[in-house]
Tab-separated table of C-alpha atoms in Angstrom:
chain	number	residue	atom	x	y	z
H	133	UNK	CA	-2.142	-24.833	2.373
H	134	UNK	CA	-6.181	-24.900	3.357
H	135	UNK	CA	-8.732	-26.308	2.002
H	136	UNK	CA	-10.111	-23.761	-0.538
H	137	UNK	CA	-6.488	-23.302	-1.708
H	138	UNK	CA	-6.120	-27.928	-2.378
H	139	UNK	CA	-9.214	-27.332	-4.039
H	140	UNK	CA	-8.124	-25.177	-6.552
H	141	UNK	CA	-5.089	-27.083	-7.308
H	142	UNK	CA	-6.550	-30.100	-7.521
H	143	UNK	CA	-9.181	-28.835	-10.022
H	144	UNK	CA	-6.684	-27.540	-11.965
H	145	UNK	CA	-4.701	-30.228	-11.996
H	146	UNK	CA	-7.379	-32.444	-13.586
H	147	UNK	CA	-8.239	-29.309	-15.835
H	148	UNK	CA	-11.421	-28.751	-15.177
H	149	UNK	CA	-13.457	-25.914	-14.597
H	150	UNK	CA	-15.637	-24.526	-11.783
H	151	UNK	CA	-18.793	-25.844	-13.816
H	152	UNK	CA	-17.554	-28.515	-14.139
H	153	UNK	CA	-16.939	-29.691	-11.084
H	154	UNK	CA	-19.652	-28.552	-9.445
H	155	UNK	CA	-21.445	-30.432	-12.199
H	156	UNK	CA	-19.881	-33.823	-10.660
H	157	UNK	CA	-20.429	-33.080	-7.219
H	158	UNK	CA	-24.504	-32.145	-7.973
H	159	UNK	CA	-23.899	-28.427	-6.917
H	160	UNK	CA	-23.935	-24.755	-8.373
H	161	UNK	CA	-20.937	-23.579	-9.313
H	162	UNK	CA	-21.530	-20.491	-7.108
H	163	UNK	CA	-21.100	-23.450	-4.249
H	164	UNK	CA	-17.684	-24.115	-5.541
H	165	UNK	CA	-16.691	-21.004	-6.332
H	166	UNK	CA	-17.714	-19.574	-1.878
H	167	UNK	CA	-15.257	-23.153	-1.621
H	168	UNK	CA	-12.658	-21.893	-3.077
H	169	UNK	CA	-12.536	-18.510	-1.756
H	170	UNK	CA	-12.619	-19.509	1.738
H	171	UNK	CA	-16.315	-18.082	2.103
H	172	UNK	CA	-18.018	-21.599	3.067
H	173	UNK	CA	-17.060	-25.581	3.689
H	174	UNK	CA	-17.808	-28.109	1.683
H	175	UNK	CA	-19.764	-30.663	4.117
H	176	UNK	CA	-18.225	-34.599	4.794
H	177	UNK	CA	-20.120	-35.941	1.910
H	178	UNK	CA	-19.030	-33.698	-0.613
H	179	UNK	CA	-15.218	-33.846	0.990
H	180	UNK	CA	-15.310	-37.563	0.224
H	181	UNK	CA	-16.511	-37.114	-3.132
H	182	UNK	CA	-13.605	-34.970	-3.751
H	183	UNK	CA	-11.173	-37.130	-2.275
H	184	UNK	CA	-12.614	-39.391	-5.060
H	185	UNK	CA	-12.462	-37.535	-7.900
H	186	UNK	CA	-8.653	-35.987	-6.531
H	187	UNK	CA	-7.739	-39.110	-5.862
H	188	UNK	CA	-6.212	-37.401	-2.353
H	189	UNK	CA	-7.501	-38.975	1.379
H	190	UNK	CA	-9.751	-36.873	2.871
H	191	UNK	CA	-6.501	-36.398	5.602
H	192	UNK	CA	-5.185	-34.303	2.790
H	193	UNK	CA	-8.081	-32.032	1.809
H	194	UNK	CA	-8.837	-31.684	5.582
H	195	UNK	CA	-5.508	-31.121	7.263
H	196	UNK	CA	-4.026	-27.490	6.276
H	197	UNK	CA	-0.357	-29.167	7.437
H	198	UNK	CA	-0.598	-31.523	4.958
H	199	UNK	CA	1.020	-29.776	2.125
H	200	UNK	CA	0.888	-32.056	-1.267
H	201	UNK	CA	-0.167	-36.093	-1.200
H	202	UNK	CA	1.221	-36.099	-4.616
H	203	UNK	CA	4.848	-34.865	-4.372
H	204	UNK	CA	5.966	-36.653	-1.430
H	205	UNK	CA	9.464	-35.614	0.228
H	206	UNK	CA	11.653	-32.366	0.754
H	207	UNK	CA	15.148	-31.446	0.161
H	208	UNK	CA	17.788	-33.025	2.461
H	209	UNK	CA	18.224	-30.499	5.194
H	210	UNK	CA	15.357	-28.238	4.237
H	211	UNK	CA	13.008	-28.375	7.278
H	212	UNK	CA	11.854	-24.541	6.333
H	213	UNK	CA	9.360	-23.773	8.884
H	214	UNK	CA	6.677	-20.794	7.323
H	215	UNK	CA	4.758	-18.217	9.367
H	216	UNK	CA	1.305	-19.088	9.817
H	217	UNK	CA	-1.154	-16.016	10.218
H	218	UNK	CA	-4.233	-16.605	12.129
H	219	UNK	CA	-7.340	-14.673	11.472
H	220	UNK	CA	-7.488	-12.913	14.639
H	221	UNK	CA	-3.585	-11.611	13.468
H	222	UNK	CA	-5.176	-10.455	10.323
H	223	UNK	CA	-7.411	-8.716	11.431
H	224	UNK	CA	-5.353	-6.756	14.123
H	225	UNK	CA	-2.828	-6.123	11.272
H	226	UNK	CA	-5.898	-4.421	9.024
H	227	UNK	CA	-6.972	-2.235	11.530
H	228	UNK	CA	-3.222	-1.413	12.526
H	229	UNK	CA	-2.815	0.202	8.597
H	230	UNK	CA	-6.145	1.589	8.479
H	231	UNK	CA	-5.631	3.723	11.536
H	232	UNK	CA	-1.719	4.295	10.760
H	233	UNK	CA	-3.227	5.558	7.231
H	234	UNK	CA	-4.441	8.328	8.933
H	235	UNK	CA	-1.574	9.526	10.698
H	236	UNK	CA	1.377	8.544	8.075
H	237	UNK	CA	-1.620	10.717	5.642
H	238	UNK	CA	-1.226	13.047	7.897
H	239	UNK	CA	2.105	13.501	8.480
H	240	UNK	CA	2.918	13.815	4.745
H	241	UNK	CA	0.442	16.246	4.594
H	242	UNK	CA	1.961	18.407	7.264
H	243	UNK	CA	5.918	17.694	5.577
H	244	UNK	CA	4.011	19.320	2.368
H	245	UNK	CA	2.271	22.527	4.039
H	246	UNK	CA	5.018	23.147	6.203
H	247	UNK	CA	6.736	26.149	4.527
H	248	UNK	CA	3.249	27.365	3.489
H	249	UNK	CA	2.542	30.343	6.520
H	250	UNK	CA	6.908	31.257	5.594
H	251	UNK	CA	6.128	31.945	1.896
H	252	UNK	CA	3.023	33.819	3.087
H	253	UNK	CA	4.381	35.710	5.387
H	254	UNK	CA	7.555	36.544	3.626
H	255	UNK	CA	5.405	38.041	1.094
H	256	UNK	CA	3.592	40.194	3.256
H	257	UNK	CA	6.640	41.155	4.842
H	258	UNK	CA	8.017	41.690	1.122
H	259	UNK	CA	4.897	44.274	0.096
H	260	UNK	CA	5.024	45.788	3.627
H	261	UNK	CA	1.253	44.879	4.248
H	262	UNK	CA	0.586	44.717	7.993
H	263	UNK	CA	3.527	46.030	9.463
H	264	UNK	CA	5.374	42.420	9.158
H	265	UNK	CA	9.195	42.912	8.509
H	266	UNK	CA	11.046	40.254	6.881
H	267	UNK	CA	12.680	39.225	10.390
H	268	UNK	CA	9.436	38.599	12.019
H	269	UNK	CA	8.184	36.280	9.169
H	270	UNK	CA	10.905	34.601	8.852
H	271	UNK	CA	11.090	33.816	12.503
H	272	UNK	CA	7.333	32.889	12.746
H	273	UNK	CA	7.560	30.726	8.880
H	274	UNK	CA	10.119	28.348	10.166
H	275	UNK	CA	9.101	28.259	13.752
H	276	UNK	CA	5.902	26.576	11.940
H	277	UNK	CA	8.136	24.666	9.799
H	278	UNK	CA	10.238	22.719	11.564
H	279	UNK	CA	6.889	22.380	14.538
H	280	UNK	CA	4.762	20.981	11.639
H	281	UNK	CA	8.016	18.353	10.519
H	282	UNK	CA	8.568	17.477	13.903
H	283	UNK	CA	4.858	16.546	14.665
H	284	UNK	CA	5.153	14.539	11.514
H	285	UNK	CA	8.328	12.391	12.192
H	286	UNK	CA	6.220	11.979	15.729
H	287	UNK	CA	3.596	9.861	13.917
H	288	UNK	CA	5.859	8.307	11.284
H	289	UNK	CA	7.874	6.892	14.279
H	290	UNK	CA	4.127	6.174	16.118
H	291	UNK	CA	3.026	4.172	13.175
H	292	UNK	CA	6.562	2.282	12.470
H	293	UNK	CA	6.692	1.261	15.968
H	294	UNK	CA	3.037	-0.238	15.963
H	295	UNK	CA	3.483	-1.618	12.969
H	296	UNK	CA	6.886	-3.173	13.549
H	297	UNK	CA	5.476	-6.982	14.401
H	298	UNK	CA	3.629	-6.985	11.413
H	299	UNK	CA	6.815	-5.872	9.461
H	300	UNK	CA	7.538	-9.581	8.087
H	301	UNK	CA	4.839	-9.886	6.261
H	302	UNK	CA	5.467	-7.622	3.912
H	303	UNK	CA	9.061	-9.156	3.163
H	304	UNK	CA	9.506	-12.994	4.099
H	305	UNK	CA	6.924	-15.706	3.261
H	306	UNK	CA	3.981	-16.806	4.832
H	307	UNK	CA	0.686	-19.071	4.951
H	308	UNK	CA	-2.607	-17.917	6.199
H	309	UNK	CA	-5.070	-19.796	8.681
H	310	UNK	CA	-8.675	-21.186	7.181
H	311	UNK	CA	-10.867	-18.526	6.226
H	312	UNK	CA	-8.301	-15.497	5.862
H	313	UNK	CA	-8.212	-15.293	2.501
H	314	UNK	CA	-12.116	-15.507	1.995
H	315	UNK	CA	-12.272	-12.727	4.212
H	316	UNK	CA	-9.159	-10.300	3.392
H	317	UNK	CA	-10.672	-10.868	-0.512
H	318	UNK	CA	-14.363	-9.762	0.952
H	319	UNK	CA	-12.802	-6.595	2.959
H	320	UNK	CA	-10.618	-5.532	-0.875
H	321	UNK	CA	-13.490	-5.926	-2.728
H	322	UNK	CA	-15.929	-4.192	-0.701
H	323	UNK	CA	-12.491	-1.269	-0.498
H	324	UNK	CA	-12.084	-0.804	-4.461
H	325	UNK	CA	-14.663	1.531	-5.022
H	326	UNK	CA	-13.191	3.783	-2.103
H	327	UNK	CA	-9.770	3.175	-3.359
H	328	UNK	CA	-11.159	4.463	-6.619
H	329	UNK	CA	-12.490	7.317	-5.817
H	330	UNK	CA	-10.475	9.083	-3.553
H	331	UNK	CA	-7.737	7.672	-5.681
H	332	UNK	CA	-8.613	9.435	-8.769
H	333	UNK	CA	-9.962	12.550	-6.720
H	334	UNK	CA	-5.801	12.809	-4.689
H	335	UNK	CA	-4.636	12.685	-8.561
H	336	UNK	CA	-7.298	14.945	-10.062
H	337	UNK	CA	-5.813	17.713	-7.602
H	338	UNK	CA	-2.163	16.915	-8.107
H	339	UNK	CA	-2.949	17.411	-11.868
H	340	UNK	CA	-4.604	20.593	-11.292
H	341	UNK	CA	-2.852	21.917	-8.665
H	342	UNK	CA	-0.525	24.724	-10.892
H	343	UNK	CA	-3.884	26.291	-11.957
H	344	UNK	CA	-3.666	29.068	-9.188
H	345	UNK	CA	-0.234	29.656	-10.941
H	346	UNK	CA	-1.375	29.988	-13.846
H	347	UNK	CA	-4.413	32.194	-13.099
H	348	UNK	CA	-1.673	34.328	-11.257
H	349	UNK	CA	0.335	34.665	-14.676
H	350	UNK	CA	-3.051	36.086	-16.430
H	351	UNK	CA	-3.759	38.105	-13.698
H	352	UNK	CA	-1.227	41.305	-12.953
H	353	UNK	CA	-1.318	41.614	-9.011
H	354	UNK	CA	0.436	42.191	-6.191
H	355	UNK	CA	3.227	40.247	-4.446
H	356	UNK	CA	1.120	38.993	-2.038
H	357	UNK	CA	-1.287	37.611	-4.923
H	358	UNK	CA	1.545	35.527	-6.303
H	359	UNK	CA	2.327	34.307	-2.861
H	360	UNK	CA	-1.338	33.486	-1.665
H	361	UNK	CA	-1.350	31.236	-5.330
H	362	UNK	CA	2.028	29.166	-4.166
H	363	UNK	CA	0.534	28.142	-0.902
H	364	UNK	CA	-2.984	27.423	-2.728
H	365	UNK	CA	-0.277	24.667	-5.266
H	366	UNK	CA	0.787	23.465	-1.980
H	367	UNK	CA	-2.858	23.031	-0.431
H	368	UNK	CA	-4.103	21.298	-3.464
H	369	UNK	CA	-0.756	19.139	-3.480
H	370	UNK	CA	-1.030	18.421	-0.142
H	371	UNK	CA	-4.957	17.123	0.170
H	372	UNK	CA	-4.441	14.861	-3.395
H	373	UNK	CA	-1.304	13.319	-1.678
H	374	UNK	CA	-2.962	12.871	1.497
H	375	UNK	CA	-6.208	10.932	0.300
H	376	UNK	CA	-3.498	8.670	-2.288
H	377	UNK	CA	-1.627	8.180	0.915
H	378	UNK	CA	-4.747	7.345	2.782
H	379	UNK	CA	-6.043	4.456	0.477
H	380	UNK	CA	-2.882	3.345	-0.722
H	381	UNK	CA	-1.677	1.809	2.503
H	382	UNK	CA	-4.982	0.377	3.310
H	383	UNK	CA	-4.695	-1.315	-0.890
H	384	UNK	CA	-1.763	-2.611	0.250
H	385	UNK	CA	-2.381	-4.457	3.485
H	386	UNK	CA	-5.007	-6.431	1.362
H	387	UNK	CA	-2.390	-7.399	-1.057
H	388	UNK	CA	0.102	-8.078	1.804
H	389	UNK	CA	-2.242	-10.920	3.259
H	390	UNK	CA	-3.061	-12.443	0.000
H	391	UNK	CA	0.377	-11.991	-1.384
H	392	UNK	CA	0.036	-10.335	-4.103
H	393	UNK	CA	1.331	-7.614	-6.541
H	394	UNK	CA	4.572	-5.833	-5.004
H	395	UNK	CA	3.786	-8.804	-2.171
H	396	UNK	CA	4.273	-12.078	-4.255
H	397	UNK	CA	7.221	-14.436	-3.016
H	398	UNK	CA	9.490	-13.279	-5.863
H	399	UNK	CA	9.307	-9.774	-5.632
H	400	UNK	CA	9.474	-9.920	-2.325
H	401	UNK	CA	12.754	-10.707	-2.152
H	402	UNK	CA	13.523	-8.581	-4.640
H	403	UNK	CA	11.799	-5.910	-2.538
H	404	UNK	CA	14.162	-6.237	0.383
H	405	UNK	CA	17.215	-4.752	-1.584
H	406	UNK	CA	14.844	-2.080	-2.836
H	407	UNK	CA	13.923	-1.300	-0.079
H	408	UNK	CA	16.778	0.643	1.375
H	409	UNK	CA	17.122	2.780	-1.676
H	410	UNK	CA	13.892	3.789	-1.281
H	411	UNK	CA	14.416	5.169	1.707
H	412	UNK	CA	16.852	7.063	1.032
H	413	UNK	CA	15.818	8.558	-2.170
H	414	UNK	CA	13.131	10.174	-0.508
H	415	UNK	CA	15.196	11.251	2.248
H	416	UNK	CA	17.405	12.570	-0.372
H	417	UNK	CA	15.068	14.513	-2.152
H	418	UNK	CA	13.703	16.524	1.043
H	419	UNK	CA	17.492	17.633	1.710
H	420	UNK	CA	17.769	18.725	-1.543
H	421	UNK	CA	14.306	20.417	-1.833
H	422	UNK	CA	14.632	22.221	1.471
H	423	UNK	CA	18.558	23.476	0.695
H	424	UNK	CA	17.364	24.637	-2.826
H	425	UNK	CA	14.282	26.572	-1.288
H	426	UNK	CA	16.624	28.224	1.248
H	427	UNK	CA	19.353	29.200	-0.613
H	428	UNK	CA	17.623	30.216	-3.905
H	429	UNK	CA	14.337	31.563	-1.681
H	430	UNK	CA	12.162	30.554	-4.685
H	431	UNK	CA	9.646	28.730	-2.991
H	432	UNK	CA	6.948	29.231	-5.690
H	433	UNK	CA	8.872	26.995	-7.816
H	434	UNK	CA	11.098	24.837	-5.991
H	435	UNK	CA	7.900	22.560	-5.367
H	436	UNK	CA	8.041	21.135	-8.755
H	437	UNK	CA	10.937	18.787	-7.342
H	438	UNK	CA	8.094	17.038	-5.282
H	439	UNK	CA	6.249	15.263	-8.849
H	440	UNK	CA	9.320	15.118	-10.424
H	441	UNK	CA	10.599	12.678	-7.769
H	442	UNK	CA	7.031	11.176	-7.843
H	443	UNK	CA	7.499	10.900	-11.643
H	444	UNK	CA	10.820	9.075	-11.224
H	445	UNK	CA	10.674	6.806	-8.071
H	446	UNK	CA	9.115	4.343	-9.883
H	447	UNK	CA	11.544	3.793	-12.813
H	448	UNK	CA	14.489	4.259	-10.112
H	449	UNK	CA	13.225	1.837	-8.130
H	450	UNK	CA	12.321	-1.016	-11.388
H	451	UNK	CA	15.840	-0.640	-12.311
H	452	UNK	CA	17.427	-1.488	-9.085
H	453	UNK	CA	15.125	-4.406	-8.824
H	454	UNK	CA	16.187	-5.625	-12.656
H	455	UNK	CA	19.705	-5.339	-11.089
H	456	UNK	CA	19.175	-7.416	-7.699
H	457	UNK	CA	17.714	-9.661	-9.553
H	458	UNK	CA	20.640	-10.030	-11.689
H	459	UNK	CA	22.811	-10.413	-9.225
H	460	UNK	CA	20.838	-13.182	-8.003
């Protein structure tokens, strides 16, 4: 535990507030509160006074080993060593997600446009426009298909494999160095608006994204209209869960490091049973999207599986948890 962290804890413990302690140190509470989020130290005199007023030695408030002067002694056989994550590893593991945003982004995007250019063309082919016969497009759709799915497996398995070291930090418990979490809490807060925005933009275009469907009911056209609207769904689909892609995983690698939300000890462990169902649900639902779209060749509506999954992941996924921890 660092210094900021015995800080809190002890102020807490004697239940007072950040006034009010800077009020018995002689400083602003603005002091206290840059203390407490890692942003500044306290200097020797004011460490004393707090030793003081804690009634801790300054060995306590100074040494991050030191864990608690107050509760002395651990369970017999207990000698639980805990990750410690420097700085410099924080860092490396923030710009690891931030650039693997951009290709795991990207590779969802691809998994989602991928039978786009076979609907198209199987139109054209359908309405005989540019002598394209139903061979040829099909030959050309899933040539693009499975190209665009393999390129995006590429940089799922790129992005797992750089981010494997970093991989037990997101399930098994940890403490961080002097001055991460002032700084991880400086990078999120500086991120929210960003996560805001392109957050509510990625949704805004999900929600909207049957409008070209709908225009296409009002409007009496051609085959190839109706067509040219499904793989407009897909391109809005596609771009709104690209950017929620995007800033999610860079969200989360903030709450990773300061352990919180989906990242707190508890539901970590309750995360790691979760975790494998997860997997496969998803995995699941492609198999079943891509055999329905084949065999039924309704591709203009088969893509309403996609938010219907969406919709349900997260109750699926709650309920398994409530059960896991159950069992526990």
């Amino acid at each position: 535990m660092i210094l900021a962290d015995k800080i809190i804890e002890e102020r807490k413990k004697l239940g007072l507030s950040q006034e009010e302690l800077a009020e018995k140190l002689s400083v602003s509470r603005q002091a206290v509160s840059k203390w407490e989020s890692a942003q500044s130290i306290p200097d020797l005199q004011k460490i004393v006074m707090m030793s003081e007023l804690f009634s801790v030695s300054t060995d306590y408030l100074l040494k991050d080993e030191m864990e608690s002067e107050h509760t002395v002694g651990t369970e017999s056989g207990s000698d639980k060593s805990v990750r410690r994550v420097s700085i410099e590893e924080a860092n490396d593991y923030l710009k690891t997600v931030e650039k693997g945003s951009r290709t795991v982004a990207l590779g969802v995007l691809l998994c989602i446009l991928s039978p786009v250019l076979l609907i198209f063309l199987a139109g054209l082919a359908e309405a005989g426009i540019a002598g394209i016969t139903e061979t040829v497009a099909c030959a050309i759709g899933l040539s693009v298909l499975f190209l665009c799915i393999a390129v995006a497996v590429f940089f799922f398995i790129g992005y797992g494999s750089r981010a494997e070291r970093f991989s037990s930090l997101e399930k098994e418990e940890f403490e961080t160095a002097y001055g991460v979490s002032g700084l991880v809490k400086e990078k999120k807060a500086k991120f929210e608006p960003v996560f805001t925005r392109f957050l509510s933009l990625g949704i805004l275009l999900c929600v909207l994204s049957p409008m070209p469907l709908i225009l296409g009911s009002l409007i009496d056209g051609s085959d190839v209209l109706s067509v040219s609207f499904t793989s407009l769904l897909l391109c809005f689909v596609a771009c709104g869960v690209y950017m929620i892609v995007r800033v999610g995983m860079v969200k989360s690698s903030y709450n990773v490091l300061l352990q919180e939300n989906a990242y707190t000890k508890d539901e970590k462990q309750k995360n790691k049973a979760a975790d494998a169902f997860s997997g496969g649900s998803w995995c699941l639902a492609t198999a079943v999207y891509l055999a329905w779209s084949f065999i039924t060749n309704a591709w203009q509506s088969t893509w309403i599986l996609w938010p219907v999954a969406a919709v349900l992941f997260v109750p699926f996924i709650t309920i398994v948890k409530i059960i896991c921890e159950k069992k526990d």
